[in-house]
CSV table of C-alpha atoms in Angstrom, one decimal:
chain,number,residue,atom,x,y,z
A,193,MET,CA,3.3,-30.6,4.6
A,194,ASN,CA,-0.4,-29.6,5.4
A,195,ASP,CA,0.8,-26.7,6.8
A,196,ILE,CA,2.6,-25.7,3.7
A,197,TRP,CA,-0.5,-25.7,1.8
A,198,MET,CA,-2.3,-23.9,3.8
A,199,THR,CA,0.1,-21.3,3.9
A,200,ILE,CA,-0.2,-21.3,0.0
A,201,LEU,CA,-3.9,-21.6,-0.2
A,202,ALA,CA,-3.8,-18.3,2.4
A,203,ALA,CA,-1.6,-16.7,0.3
A,204,VAL,CA,-3.7,-17.2,-3.1
A,205,ILE,CA,-6.5,-16.0,-1.5
A,206,ALA,CA,-5.4,-12.9,-0.1
A,207,TYR,CA,-3.1,-12.1,-3.6
A,208,PHE,CA,-6.7,-12.1,-5.2
A,209,ILE,CA,-8.2,-10.2,-2.1
A,210,GLY,CA,-5.3,-7.7,-3.4
A,211,ASN,CA,-6.6,-7.4,-6.9
A,212,ILE,CA,-9.8,-5.3,-5.5
A,213,SER,CA,-9.2,-2.0,-6.6
A,214,PRO,CA,-11.5,0.9,-5.5
A,215,SER,CA,-9.9,3.4,-7.6
A,216,ILE,CA,-10.0,1.5,-10.8
A,217,LEU,CA,-13.4,0.4,-10.6
A,218,MET,CA,-15.3,4.0,-9.4
A,219,ALA,CA,-12.7,5.4,-12.1
A,220,ARG,CA,-14.5,2.7,-14.4
A,221,ALA,CA,-18.0,3.7,-13.6
A,222,LYS,CA,-17.2,7.8,-14.6
A,223,GLY,CA,-15.7,6.4,-17.8
A,224,ILE,CA,-12.2,7.3,-17.2
A,225,ASP,CA,-9.1,4.8,-16.4
A,226,ILE,CA,-7.4,6.1,-12.9
A,227,ARG,CA,-4.1,4.6,-15.0
A,228,LYS,CA,-4.0,7.5,-17.5
A,229,GLU,CA,-5.0,10.0,-15.3
A,230,GLY,CA,-3.2,12.3,-12.6
A,231,SER,CA,0.0,10.5,-11.4
A,232,GLY,CA,-1.1,7.3,-13.1
A,233,ASN,CA,-1.5,6.1,-10.0
A,234,ALA,CA,-4.4,3.0,-8.8
A,235,GLY,CA,-4.5,4.2,-5.2
A,236,THR,CA,-5.7,7.2,-2.6
A,237,THR,CA,-3.8,9.9,-3.4
A,238,ASN,CA,-4.3,9.7,-7.2
A,239,ALA,CA,-8.2,8.8,-6.3
A,240,LEU,CA,-7.9,12.1,-4.4
A,241,ARG,CA,-6.8,14.0,-7.0
A,242,VAL,CA,-8.7,13.0,-10.3
A,243,MET,CA,-12.6,12.2,-8.4
A,244,GLY,CA,-12.4,14.2,-5.2
A,245,LYS,CA,-12.4,13.6,-1.6
A,246,LYS,CA,-15.2,11.0,-1.3
A,247,ALA,CA,-13.4,8.5,-3.9
A,248,GLY,CA,-10.0,9.3,-2.3
A,249,ALA,CA,-11.7,8.6,1.4
A,250,VAL,CA,-13.4,5.1,0.0
A,251,THR,CA,-10.1,3.9,-1.8
A,252,LEU,CA,-8.4,4.8,1.4
A,253,ILE,CA,-10.4,2.7,3.5
A,254,ILE,CA,-11.0,0.0,1.4
A,255,ASP,CA,-7.3,-0.7,0.2
A,256,ILE,CA,-6.8,-0.9,3.9
A,257,LEU,CA,-9.3,-3.4,5.1
A,258,LYS,CA,-8.3,-5.6,2.2
A,259,GLY,CA,-4.8,-5.8,3.8
A,260,THR,CA,-6.2,-6.8,6.9
A,261,CYS,CA,-9.0,-9.1,6.0
A,262,ALA,CA,-6.4,-11.0,3.9
A,263,VAL,CA,-3.9,-11.4,6.7
A,264,LEU,CA,-6.9,-12.3,9.2
A,265,LEU,CA,-7.8,-14.7,7.2
A,266,GLY,CA,-4.5,-16.1,6.6
A,267,GLY,CA,-3.5,-16.8,10.7
A,268,LEU,CA,-6.8,-18.5,10.7
A,269,LEU,CA,-6.1,-20.5,7.7
A,270,ALA,CA,-2.4,-21.3,8.6
A,271,GLY,CA,-1.0,-19.2,11.7
A,272,GLU,CA,1.1,-16.8,12.3
A,273,THR,CA,3.2,-17.8,9.5
A,274,GLY,CA,0.4,-17.7,6.8
A,275,ALA,CA,-0.3,-14.1,8.3
A,276,MET,CA,3.0,-13.2,7.4
A,277,TRP,CA,3.1,-14.7,3.7
A,278,CYS,CA,0.0,-12.7,3.2
A,279,VAL,CA,1.0,-9.7,4.1
A,280,VAL,CA,3.1,-9.6,0.9
A,281,ALA,CA,0.4,-11.8,-1.1
A,282,VAL,CA,-2.6,-9.2,-0.6
A,283,PHE,CA,0.4,-6.2,-1.2
A,284,CYS,CA,1.7,-8.1,-4.3
A,285,GLY,CA,-2.0,-8.5,-5.3
A,286,HIS,CA,-2.8,-4.7,-4.9
A,287,VAL,CA,0.4,-3.3,-6.9
A,288,TRP,CA,0.2,-6.4,-9.5
A,289,PRO,CA,-3.3,-7.2,-9.9
A,290,VAL,CA,-3.9,-9.7,-12.4
A,291,PHE,CA,-7.3,-8.9,-13.5
A,292,PHE,CA,-6.7,-5.1,-14.0
A,293,GLY,CA,-3.2,-6.3,-16.6
A,294,PHE,CA,-1.1,-6.6,-13.5
A,295,ARG,CA,-0.8,-2.3,-13.2
A,296,GLY,CA,-2.1,-1.4,-10.2
A,297,GLY,CA,-1.2,1.2,-7.2
A,298,LYS,CA,1.9,1.9,-5.0
A,299,GLY,CA,0.5,-0.6,-2.1
A,300,VAL,CA,1.0,2.0,0.8
A,301,ALA,CA,-2.5,2.0,2.2
A,302,THR,CA,-3.2,-2.0,1.5
A,303,ALA,CA,0.7,-2.6,3.0
A,304,PHE,CA,-0.7,-0.6,6.3
A,305,GLY,CA,-4.0,-2.7,6.5
A,306,ALA,CA,-1.7,-6.0,6.3
A,307,LEU,CA,0.7,-4.7,9.1
A,308,LEU,CA,-2.7,-3.8,10.8
A,309,GLY,CA,-4.1,-7.4,10.8
A,310,LEU,CA,0.1,-8.8,11.7
A,311,ASN,CA,1.1,-6.4,14.1
A,312,PRO,CA,-1.1,-3.4,15.2
A,313,LEU,CA,1.4,-1.5,17.0
A,314,MET,CA,4.1,-1.6,14.9
A,315,ALA,CA,1.5,-0.6,11.8
A,316,LEU,CA,0.6,2.5,14.2
A,317,ALA,CA,3.8,2.9,14.7
A,318,THR,CA,5.0,3.0,11.0
A,319,LEU,CA,1.8,4.9,10.2
A,320,ALA,CA,3.1,7.7,12.4
A,321,ILE,CA,6.1,7.9,10.5
A,322,VAL,CA,4.5,8.1,7.8
A,323,VAL,CA,2.2,11.3,9.0
A,324,VAL,CA,4.9,13.0,10.3
A,325,GLY,CA,6.6,13.4,6.9
A,326,VAL,CA,3.4,13.8,4.9
A,327,LEU,CA,3.2,16.8,7.6
A,328,LEU,CA,6.4,17.9,7.3
A,329,THR,CA,6.5,18.1,2.9
A,330,LYS,CA,2.9,18.0,2.5
A,331,ARG,CA,3.7,15.3,0.1
A,332,MET,CA,2.3,11.9,0.3
A,333,SER,CA,5.0,10.2,-1.4
A,334,VAL,CA,7.7,11.8,1.1
A,335,GLY,CA,5.5,9.9,4.2
A,336,SER,CA,5.6,6.9,2.2
A,337,ILE,CA,9.3,6.6,1.4
A,338,VAL,CA,10.9,7.5,4.8
A,339,GLY,CA,7.7,5.3,6.4
A,340,ALA,CA,9.0,1.9,4.3
A,341,ALA,CA,12.5,2.9,4.7
A,342,CYS,CA,12.1,2.9,8.3
A,343,PHE,CA,9.8,0.2,8.1
A,344,PRO,CA,12.4,-3.0,8.3
A,345,ILE,CA,14.1,-1.5,11.7
A,346,LEU,CA,10.4,-1.5,13.3
A,347,SER,CA,10.2,-5.0,12.5
A,348,PHE,CA,13.3,-5.9,13.5
A,349,PHE,CA,12.6,-4.6,17.2
A,350,MET,CA,8.4,-5.3,16.9
A,351,GLU,CA,8.3,-8.6,14.8
A,352,PRO,CA,11.7,-10.1,14.2
A,353,ASP,CA,10.3,-13.2,12.0
A,354,PHE,CA,8.7,-10.9,9.9
A,355,VAL,CA,12.4,-8.7,9.1
A,356,TRP,CA,13.1,-10.3,5.8
A,357,LEU,CA,9.5,-10.5,4.4
A,358,GLY,CA,9.2,-7.0,5.5
A,359,ILE,CA,12.5,-5.8,3.6
A,360,VAL,CA,11.0,-7.2,0.0
A,361,VAL,CA,7.6,-5.4,0.8
A,362,ALA,CA,9.8,-1.6,1.6
A,363,ILE,CA,12.0,-2.6,-1.7
A,364,ILE,CA,8.8,-2.8,-3.7
A,365,VAL,CA,7.5,0.5,-2.1
A,366,ILE,CA,10.6,2.7,-2.5
A,367,VAL,CA,11.0,1.1,-6.4
A,368,LYS,CA,7.3,2.0,-7.1
A,369,HIS,CA,8.3,5.8,-6.0
A,370,ARG,CA,11.2,5.5,-8.2
A,371,ALA,CA,9.3,8.6,-10.6
A,372,ASN,CA,8.3,10.4,-7.2
A,373,ILE,CA,11.9,10.2,-6.1
A,374,GLY,CA,12.9,11.8,-9.4
A,375,ARG,CA,10.8,15.0,-9.0
A,376,LEU,CA,11.9,15.6,-5.5
A,377,VAL,CA,15.4,15.7,-6.7
A,378,ARG,CA,14.2,18.0,-9.6
A,379,GLY,CA,11.9,19.9,-7.0
A,380,GLU,CA,8.4,18.8,-9.3
A,381,GLU,CA,7.0,17.0,-7.1
A,382,PRO,CA,3.5,18.4,-6.7
A,383,ILE,CA,2.0,19.1,-2.9
A,384,MET,CA,-1.1,17.1,-2.1
A,385,SER,CA,-4.3,18.9,-2.8
A,386,ILE,CA,-5.9,19.4,0.2
A,387,PHE,CA,-2.7,21.4,1.2
A,388,GLU,CA,-2.8,23.5,-2.0
A,389,LYS,CA,-6.6,23.9,-1.1
A,390,GLU,CA,-5.7,25.4,2.7
A,391,GLY,CA,-3.0,27.3,1.4
A,392,LYS,CA,-5.8,29.2,-1.0
A,393,GLN,CA,-7.9,30.0,1.9
């Protein structure tokens, strides 16, 4: 019973760690709401688009680190089971942050950071798939969707106890990208700004 309560405690802490949103906070410091600019997403790609490379880099690093820290803390408090649940908790904290009206980002960077804390090799394998998708299409959304779709398969072989929780995370990532999927189908999804600038050189 004590293990259950420690797992719950770890998951609650992880959820609130996930609420830390660098893109929202940096945008507020500039007098804007990142969720009303660009794509409306409080994540790395939109921070890059709206506030520039520095803000995009800071958002990416913090979103990854908070995922990793939450899962490592979960492991310390409640063992591997706690760590697994903290992957989902910190991810949900980012996607649905109570401190920001339950309107956060899509959770890709935070999910990667969380997986890094759970199983670094699996996280890097997933990242490789995302990177290939981005480089081939010049669209972060494609890499994220393909990475999410492939992740449960990787989990089956590399972290089998996490498969069902991993499927939940993957489904949420894909659902959060439903607007991107619609634009991709219509041929309206814009390429990432860093690729646009390269094309103009």
